[in-house]
Short mmCIF file of C-alpha atoms and ligand atoms in Angstrom, two decimals:
data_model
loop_
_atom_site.label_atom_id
_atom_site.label_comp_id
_atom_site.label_asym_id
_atom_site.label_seq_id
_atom_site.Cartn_x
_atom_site.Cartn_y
_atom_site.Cartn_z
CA UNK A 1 105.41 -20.17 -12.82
CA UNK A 2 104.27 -22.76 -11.26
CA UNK A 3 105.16 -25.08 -8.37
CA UNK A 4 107.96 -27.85 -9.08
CA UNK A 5 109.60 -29.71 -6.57
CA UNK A 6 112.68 -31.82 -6.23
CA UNK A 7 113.34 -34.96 -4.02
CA UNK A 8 116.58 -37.08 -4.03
CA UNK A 9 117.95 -40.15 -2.74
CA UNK A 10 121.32 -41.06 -1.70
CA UNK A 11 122.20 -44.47 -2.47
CA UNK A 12 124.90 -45.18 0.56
CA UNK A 13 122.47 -47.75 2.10
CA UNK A 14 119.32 -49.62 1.69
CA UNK A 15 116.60 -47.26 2.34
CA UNK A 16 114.43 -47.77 5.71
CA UNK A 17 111.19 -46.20 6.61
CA UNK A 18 112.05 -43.45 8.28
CA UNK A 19 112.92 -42.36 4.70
CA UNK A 20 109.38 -43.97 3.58
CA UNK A 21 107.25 -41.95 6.00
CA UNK A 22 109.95 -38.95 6.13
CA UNK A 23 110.49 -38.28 2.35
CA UNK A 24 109.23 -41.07 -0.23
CA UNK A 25 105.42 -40.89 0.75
CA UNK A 26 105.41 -37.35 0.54
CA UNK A 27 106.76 -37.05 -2.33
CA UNK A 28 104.31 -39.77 -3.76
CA UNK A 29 101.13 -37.93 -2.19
CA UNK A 30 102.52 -34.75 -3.81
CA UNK A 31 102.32 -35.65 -7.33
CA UNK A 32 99.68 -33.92 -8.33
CA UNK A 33 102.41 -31.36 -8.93
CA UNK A 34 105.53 -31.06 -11.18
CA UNK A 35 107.79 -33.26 -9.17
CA UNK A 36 111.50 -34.63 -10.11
CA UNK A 37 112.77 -37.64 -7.92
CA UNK A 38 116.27 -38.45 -8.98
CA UNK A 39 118.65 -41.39 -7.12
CA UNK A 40 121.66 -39.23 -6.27
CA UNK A 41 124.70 -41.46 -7.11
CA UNK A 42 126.90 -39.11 -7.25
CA UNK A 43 126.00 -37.52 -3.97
CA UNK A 44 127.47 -41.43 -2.97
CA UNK A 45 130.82 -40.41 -3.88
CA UNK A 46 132.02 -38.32 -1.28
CA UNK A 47 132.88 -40.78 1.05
CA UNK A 48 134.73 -44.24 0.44
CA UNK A 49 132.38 -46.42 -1.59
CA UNK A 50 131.95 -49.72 -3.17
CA UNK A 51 131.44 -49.59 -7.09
CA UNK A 52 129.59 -53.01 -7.32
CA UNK A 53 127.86 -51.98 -4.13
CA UNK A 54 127.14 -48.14 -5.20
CA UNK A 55 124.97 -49.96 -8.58
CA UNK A 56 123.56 -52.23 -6.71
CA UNK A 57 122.12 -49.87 -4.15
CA UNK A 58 121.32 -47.58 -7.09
CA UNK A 59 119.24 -49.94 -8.48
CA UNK A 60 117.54 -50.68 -5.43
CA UNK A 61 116.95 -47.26 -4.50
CA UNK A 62 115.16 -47.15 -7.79
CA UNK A 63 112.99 -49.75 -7.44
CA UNK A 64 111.85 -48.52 -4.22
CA UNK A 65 110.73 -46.00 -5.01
CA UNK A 66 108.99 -47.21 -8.46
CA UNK A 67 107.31 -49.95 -5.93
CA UNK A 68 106.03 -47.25 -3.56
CA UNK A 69 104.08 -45.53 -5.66
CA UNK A 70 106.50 -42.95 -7.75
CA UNK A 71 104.63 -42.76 -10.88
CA UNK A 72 107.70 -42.66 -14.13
CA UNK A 73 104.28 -41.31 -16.33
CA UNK A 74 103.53 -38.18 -14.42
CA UNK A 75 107.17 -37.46 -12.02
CA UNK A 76 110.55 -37.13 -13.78
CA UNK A 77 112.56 -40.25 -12.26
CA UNK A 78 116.09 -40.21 -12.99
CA UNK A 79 119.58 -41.59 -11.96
CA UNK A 80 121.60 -38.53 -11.24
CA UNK A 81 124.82 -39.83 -13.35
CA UNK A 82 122.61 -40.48 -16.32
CA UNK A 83 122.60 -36.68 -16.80
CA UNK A 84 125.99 -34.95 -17.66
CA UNK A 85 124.53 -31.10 -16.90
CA UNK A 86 124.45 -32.09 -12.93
CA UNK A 87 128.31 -31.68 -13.18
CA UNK A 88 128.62 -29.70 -15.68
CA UNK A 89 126.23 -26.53 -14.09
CA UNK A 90 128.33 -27.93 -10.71
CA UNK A 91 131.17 -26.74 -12.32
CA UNK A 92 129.70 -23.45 -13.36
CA UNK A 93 127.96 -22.46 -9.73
CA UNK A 94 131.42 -23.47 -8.34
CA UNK A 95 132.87 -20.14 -10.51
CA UNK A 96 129.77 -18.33 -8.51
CA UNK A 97 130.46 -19.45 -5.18
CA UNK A 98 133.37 -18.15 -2.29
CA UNK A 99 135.54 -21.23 -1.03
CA UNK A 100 134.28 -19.35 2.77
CA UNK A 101 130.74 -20.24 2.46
CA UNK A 102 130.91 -24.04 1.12
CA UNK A 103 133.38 -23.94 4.26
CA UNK A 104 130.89 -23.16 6.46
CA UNK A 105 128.28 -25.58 5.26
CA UNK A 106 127.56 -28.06 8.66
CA UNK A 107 128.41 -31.20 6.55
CA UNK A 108 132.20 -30.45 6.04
CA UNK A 109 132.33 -29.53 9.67
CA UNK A 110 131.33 -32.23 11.14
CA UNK A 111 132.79 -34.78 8.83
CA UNK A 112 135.77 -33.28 6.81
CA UNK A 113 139.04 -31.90 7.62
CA UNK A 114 141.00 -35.37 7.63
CA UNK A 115 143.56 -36.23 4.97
CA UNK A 116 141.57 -38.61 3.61
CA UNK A 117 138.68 -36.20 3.17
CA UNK A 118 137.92 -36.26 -0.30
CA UNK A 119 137.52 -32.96 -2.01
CA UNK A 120 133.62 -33.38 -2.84
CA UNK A 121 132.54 -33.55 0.64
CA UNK A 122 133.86 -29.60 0.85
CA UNK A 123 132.10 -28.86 -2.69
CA UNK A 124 128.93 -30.95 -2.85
CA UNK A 125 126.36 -28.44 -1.43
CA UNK A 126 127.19 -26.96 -4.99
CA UNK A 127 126.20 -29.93 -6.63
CA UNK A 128 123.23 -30.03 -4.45
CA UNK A 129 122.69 -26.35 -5.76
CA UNK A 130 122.73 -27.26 -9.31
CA UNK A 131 120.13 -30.66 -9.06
CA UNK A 132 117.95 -27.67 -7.96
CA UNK A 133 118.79 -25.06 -10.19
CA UNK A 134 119.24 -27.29 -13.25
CA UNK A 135 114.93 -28.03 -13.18
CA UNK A 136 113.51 -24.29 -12.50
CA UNK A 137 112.87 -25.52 -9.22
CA UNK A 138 110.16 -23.81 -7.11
CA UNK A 139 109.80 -25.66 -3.93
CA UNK A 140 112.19 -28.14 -1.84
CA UNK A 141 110.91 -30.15 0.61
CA UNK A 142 113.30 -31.18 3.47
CA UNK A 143 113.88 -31.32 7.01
CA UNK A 144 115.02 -28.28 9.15
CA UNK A 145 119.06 -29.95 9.04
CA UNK A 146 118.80 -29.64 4.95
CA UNK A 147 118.19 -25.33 5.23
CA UNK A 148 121.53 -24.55 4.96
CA UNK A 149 122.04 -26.28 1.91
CA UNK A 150 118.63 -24.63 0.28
CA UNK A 151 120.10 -21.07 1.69
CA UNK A 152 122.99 -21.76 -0.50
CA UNK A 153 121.34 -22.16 -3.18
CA UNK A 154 119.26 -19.37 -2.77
CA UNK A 155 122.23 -17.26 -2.95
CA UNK A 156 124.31 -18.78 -5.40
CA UNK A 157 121.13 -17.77 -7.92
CA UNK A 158 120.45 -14.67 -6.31
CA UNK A 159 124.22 -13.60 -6.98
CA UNK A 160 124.23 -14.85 -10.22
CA UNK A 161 121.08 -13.55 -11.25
CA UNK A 162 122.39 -10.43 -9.94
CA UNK A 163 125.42 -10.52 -12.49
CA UNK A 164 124.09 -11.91 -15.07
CA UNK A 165 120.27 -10.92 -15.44
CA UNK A 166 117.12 -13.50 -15.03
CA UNK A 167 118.96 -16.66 -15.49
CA UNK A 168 118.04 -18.96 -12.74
CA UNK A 169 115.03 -19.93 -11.14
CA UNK A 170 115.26 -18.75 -7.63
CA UNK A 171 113.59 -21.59 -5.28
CA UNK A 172 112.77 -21.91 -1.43
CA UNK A 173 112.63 -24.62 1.17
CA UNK A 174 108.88 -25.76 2.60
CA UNK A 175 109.06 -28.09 5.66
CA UNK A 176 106.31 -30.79 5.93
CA UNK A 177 103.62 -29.55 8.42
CA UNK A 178 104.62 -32.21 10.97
CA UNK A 179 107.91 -33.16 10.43
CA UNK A 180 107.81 -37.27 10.80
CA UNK A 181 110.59 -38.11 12.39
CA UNK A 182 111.21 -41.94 13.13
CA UNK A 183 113.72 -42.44 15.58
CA UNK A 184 115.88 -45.53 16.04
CA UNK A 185 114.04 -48.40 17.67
CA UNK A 186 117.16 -49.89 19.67
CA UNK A 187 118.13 -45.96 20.94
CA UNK A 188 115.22 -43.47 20.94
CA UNK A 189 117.56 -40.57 20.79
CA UNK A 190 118.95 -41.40 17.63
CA UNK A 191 117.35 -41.45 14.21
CA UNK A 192 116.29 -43.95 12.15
CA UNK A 193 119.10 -44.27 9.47
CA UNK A 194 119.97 -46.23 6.72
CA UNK A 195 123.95 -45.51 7.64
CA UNK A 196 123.62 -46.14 11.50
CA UNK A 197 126.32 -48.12 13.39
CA UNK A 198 123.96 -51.05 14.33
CA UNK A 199 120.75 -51.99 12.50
CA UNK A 200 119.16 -53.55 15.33
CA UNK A 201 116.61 -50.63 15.46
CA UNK A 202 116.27 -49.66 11.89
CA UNK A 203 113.11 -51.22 9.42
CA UNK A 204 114.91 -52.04 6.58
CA UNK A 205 111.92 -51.45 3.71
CA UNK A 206 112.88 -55.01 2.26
CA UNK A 207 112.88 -56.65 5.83
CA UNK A 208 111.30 -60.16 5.46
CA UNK A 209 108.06 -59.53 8.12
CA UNK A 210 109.72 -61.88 10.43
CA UNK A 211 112.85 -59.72 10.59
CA UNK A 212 110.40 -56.55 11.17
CA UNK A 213 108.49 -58.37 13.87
CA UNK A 214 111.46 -59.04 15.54
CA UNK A 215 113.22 -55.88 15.01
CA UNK A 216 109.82 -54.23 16.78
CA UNK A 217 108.68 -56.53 19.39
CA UNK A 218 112.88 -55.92 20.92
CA UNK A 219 112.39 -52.09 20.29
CA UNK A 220 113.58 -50.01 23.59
CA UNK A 221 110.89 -49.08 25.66
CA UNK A 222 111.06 -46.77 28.94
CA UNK A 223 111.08 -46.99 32.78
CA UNK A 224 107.48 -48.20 34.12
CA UNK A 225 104.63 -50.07 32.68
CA UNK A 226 102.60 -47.57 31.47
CA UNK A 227 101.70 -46.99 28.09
CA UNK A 228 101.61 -42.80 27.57
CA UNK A 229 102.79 -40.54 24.87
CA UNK A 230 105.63 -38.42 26.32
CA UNK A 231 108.29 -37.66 23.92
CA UNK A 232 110.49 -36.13 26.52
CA UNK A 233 110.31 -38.79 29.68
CA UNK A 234 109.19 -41.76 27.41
CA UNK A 235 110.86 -41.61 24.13
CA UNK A 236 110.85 -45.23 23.28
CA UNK A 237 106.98 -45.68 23.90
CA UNK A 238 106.44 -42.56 22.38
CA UNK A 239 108.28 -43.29 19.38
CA UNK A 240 106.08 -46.66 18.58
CA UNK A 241 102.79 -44.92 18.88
CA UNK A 242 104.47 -42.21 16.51
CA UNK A 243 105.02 -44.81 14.21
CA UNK A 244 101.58 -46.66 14.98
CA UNK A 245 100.11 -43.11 14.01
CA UNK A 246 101.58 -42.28 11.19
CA UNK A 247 101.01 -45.62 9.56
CA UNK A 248 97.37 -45.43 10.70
CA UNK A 249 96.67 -42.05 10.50
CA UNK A 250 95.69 -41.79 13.91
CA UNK A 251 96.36 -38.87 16.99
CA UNK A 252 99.36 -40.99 19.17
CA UNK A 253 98.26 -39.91 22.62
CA UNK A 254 94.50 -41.02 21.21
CA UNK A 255 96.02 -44.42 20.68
CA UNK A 256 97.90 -44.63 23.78
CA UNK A 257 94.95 -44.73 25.54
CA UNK A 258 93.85 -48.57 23.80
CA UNK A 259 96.80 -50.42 25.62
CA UNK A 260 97.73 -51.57 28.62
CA UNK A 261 101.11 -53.04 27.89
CA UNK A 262 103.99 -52.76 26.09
CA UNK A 263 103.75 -56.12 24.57
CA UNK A 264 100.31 -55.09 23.04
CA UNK A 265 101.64 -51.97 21.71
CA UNK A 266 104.77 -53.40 20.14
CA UNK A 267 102.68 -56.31 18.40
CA UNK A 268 100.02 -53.84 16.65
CA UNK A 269 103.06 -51.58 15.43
CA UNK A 270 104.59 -54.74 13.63
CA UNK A 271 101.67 -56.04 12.46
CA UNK A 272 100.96 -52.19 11.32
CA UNK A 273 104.23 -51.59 9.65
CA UNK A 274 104.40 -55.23 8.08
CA UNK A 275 100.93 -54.10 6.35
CA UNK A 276 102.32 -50.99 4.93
CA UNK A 277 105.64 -52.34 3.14
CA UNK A 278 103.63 -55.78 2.12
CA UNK A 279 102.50 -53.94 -0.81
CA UNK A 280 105.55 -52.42 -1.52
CA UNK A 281 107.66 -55.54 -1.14
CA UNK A 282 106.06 -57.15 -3.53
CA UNK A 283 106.01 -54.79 -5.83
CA UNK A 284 109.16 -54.14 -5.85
CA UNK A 285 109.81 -58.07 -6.52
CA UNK A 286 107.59 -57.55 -9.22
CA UNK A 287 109.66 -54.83 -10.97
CA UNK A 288 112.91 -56.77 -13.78
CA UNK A 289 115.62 -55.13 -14.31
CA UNK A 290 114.67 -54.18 -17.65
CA UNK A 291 111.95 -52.31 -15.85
CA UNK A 292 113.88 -50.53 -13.78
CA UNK A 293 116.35 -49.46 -16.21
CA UNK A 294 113.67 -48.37 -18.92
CA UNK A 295 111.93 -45.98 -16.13
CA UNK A 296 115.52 -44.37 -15.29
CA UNK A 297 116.34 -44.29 -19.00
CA UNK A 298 112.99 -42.44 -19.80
CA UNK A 299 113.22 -39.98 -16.99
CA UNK A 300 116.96 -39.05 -17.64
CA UNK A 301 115.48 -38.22 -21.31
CA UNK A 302 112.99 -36.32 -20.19
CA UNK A 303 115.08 -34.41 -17.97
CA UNK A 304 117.94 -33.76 -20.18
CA UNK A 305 115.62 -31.55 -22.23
CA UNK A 306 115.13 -29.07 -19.41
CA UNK A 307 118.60 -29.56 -17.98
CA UNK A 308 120.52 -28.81 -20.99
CA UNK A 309 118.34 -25.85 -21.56
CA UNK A 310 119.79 -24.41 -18.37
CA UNK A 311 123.10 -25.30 -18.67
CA UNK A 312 123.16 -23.34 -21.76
CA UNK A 313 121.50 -20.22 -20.66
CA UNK A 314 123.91 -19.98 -18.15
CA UNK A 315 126.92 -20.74 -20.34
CA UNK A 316 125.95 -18.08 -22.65
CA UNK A 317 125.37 -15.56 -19.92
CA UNK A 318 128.91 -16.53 -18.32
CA UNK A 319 130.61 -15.65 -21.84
CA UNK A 320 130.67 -19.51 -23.12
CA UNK A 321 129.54 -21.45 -25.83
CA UNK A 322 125.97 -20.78 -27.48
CA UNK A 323 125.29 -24.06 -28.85
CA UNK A 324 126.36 -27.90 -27.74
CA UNK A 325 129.03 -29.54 -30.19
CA UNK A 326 127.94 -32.85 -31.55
CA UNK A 327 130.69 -34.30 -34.10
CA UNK A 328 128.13 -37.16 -35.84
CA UNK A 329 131.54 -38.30 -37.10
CA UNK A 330 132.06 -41.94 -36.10
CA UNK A 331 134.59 -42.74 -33.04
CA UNK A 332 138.12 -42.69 -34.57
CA UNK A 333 139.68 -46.88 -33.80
CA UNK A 334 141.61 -46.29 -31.50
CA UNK A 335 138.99 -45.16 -28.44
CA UNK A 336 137.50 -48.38 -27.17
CA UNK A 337 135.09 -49.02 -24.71
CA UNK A 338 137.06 -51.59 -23.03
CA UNK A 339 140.54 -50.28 -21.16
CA UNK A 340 144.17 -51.49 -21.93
CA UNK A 341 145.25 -54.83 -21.25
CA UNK A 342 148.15 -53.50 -19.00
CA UNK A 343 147.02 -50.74 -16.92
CA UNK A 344 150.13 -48.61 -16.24
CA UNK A 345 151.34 -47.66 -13.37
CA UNK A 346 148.65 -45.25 -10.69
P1 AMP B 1 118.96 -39.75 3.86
O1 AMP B 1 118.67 -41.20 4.07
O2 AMP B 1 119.57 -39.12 5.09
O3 AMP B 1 119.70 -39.47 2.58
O4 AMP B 1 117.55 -39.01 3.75
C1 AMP B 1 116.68 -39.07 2.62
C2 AMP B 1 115.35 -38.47 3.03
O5 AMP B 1 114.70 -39.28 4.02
C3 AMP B 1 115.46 -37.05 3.64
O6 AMP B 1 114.39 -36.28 3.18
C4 AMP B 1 115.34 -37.30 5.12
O7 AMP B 1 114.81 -36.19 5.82
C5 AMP B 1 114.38 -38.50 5.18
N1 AMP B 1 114.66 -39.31 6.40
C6 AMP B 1 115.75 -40.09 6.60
N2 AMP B 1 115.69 -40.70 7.81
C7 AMP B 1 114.54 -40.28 8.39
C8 AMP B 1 113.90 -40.54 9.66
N3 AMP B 1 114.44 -41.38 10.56
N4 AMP B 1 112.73 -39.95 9.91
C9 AMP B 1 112.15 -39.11 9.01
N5 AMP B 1 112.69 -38.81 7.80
C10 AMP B 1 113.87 -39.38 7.50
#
């Protein structure tokens, strides 16, 4: 078979460029191959969220992505929600998988266990399992913290494979050859995210350039004047010719040797990074959203055709239904779109 790879997005926040250079170019450089990009709203769920904010973000996400260079003619692009057999084959791997290793996953651990954890936090590496398994995916890209999640995977289709013959699609993880990792411009130590505490030191990829200039010319640099690359003893430095590099395709300790200051440096990332998202920015201004909408509409339809095909081989193998039920009758008056005028009580 060959390759196919997955990428998602989580729409808790607007996305920055560590995820550009990180995840989205990537995955725009590697279509050449089978790819599926989907926004993962419901990934957004498992911690307290904002409806009107959750769409809004989703939407954006989209766009983004559209604007960078995600091509809805060659890559399946898709809103996770838009396609029931995500929860439905969730539901299915959950009857394949031991409450002990979801448990374990690093996730839960770190952020669960309170009583206002909500239950999806514990279960949604199996979610995760099934936006994989659901497309016969070969190949996930993603950073060394994501392996656990792929591992599980792995064996959730290995097992069920195992009981039920050749049903699912068995795929691995692939790291990116040099992992680009943009670290947070206002603390070096910490990574660019589009969740962090403060966004002082994160490039929003719909920063104004002003805001970007700014944001970069008050980046955290290190003890001494010197401009060297030296991740360990000069990680603020080291991180803006790291990002000076990867926007210009350049060796970082090469380009250390052009500057003299710190001022220098910090001026030809911003006018560097305000270059790469120009294009993108406007773009993405560009984009209705009608546009935006149609892409996600004709992505979920092309991916429903594969999706449902899996959900059903693997209902059949479990013992369930062969075939989908569609009624064709028309909705009987009584089921409205629009809820009751007096919500009872919660
Ligand atoms: P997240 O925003 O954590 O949902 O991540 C979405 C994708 O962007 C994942 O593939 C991450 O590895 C990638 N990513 C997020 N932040 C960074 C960063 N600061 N540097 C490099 N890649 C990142």
């Amino acid at each position: 078979m060959s390759t196919r790879r997955i990428s998602g997005f989580k729409p808790t926040g607007p996305l920055q460029l560590g995820n550009y250079l990180g995840a989205i170019r990537p995955t725009v450089q590697g279509q050449d191959r089978p790819t599926v990009v989907f926004v993962a709203d419901l990934h957004a769920l498992t911690v307290p969220h904002d409806p009107e904010r959750l769409r809004e973000l989703t939407r954006q996400v989209a766009g983004l992505l559209l604007a960078a260079g995600v091509d809805p003619d060659r890559t399946v692009l898709y809103r996770q929600s838009d396609l029931p057999a995500h929860t439905e084959l969730h539901y299915l791997l959950e009857c394949a998988a031991g409450y002990g290793e979801v448990h374990r996953m690093i996730q839960f651990k770190e952020k669960g266990g309170g009583s206002g954890t909500r239950l999806s936090l514990l279960t949604y590496p199996v979610l995760m399992a099934a936006d994989i398994l659901l497309h016969d995916i070969t190949e996930v890209p993603v950073g060394r913290d994501q392996r656990q999640h792929v591992e599980l995977t792995r064996d959730l289709a290995l097992r069920f494979n195992e009981r039920h013959g050749p049903v699912l699609t068995v795929p691995q993880a692939v790291h990116p050859q040099v992992a680009a990792r943009v670290a947070d411009l206002a603390d070096p130590a910490a990574k660019m995210g589009k969740t962090n505490a403060s966004t002082n030191g994160v490039l929003f990829l719909l920063d104004p350039p002003d805001v970007l200039r700014r944001k970069i010319m008050r980046a955290v640099t290190d003890a001494g004047t010197e401009v060297t690359y030296d991740p360990e003893r000069k990680p603020g430095v080291s991180n803006l010719l790291d990002l000076l590099a990867t926007c210009t395709a350049r060796e970082p300790s090469q380009i250390a040797t052009n500057y003299q200051s710190y001022g220098q440096l910090k001026s030809d990332v911003a006018d560097a990074v305000i270059a790469l998202l120009e294009p993108i920015q406007r773009r993405y201004y560009e984009l209705t959203d009608a546009d935006i909408e149609q892409s996600l509409v004709q992505g979920a339809e092309a991916a429903a055709v594969r999706a449902d095909a899996t959900v059903l081989r693997v209902k059949e193998a479990m013992g369930l239904a062969k075939k989908p039920v569609t009624s064709g009758r028309p909705a009987p008056a009584d089921i409205r779109a629009t809820p009751p005028t007096a919500p009872g009580p919660r």
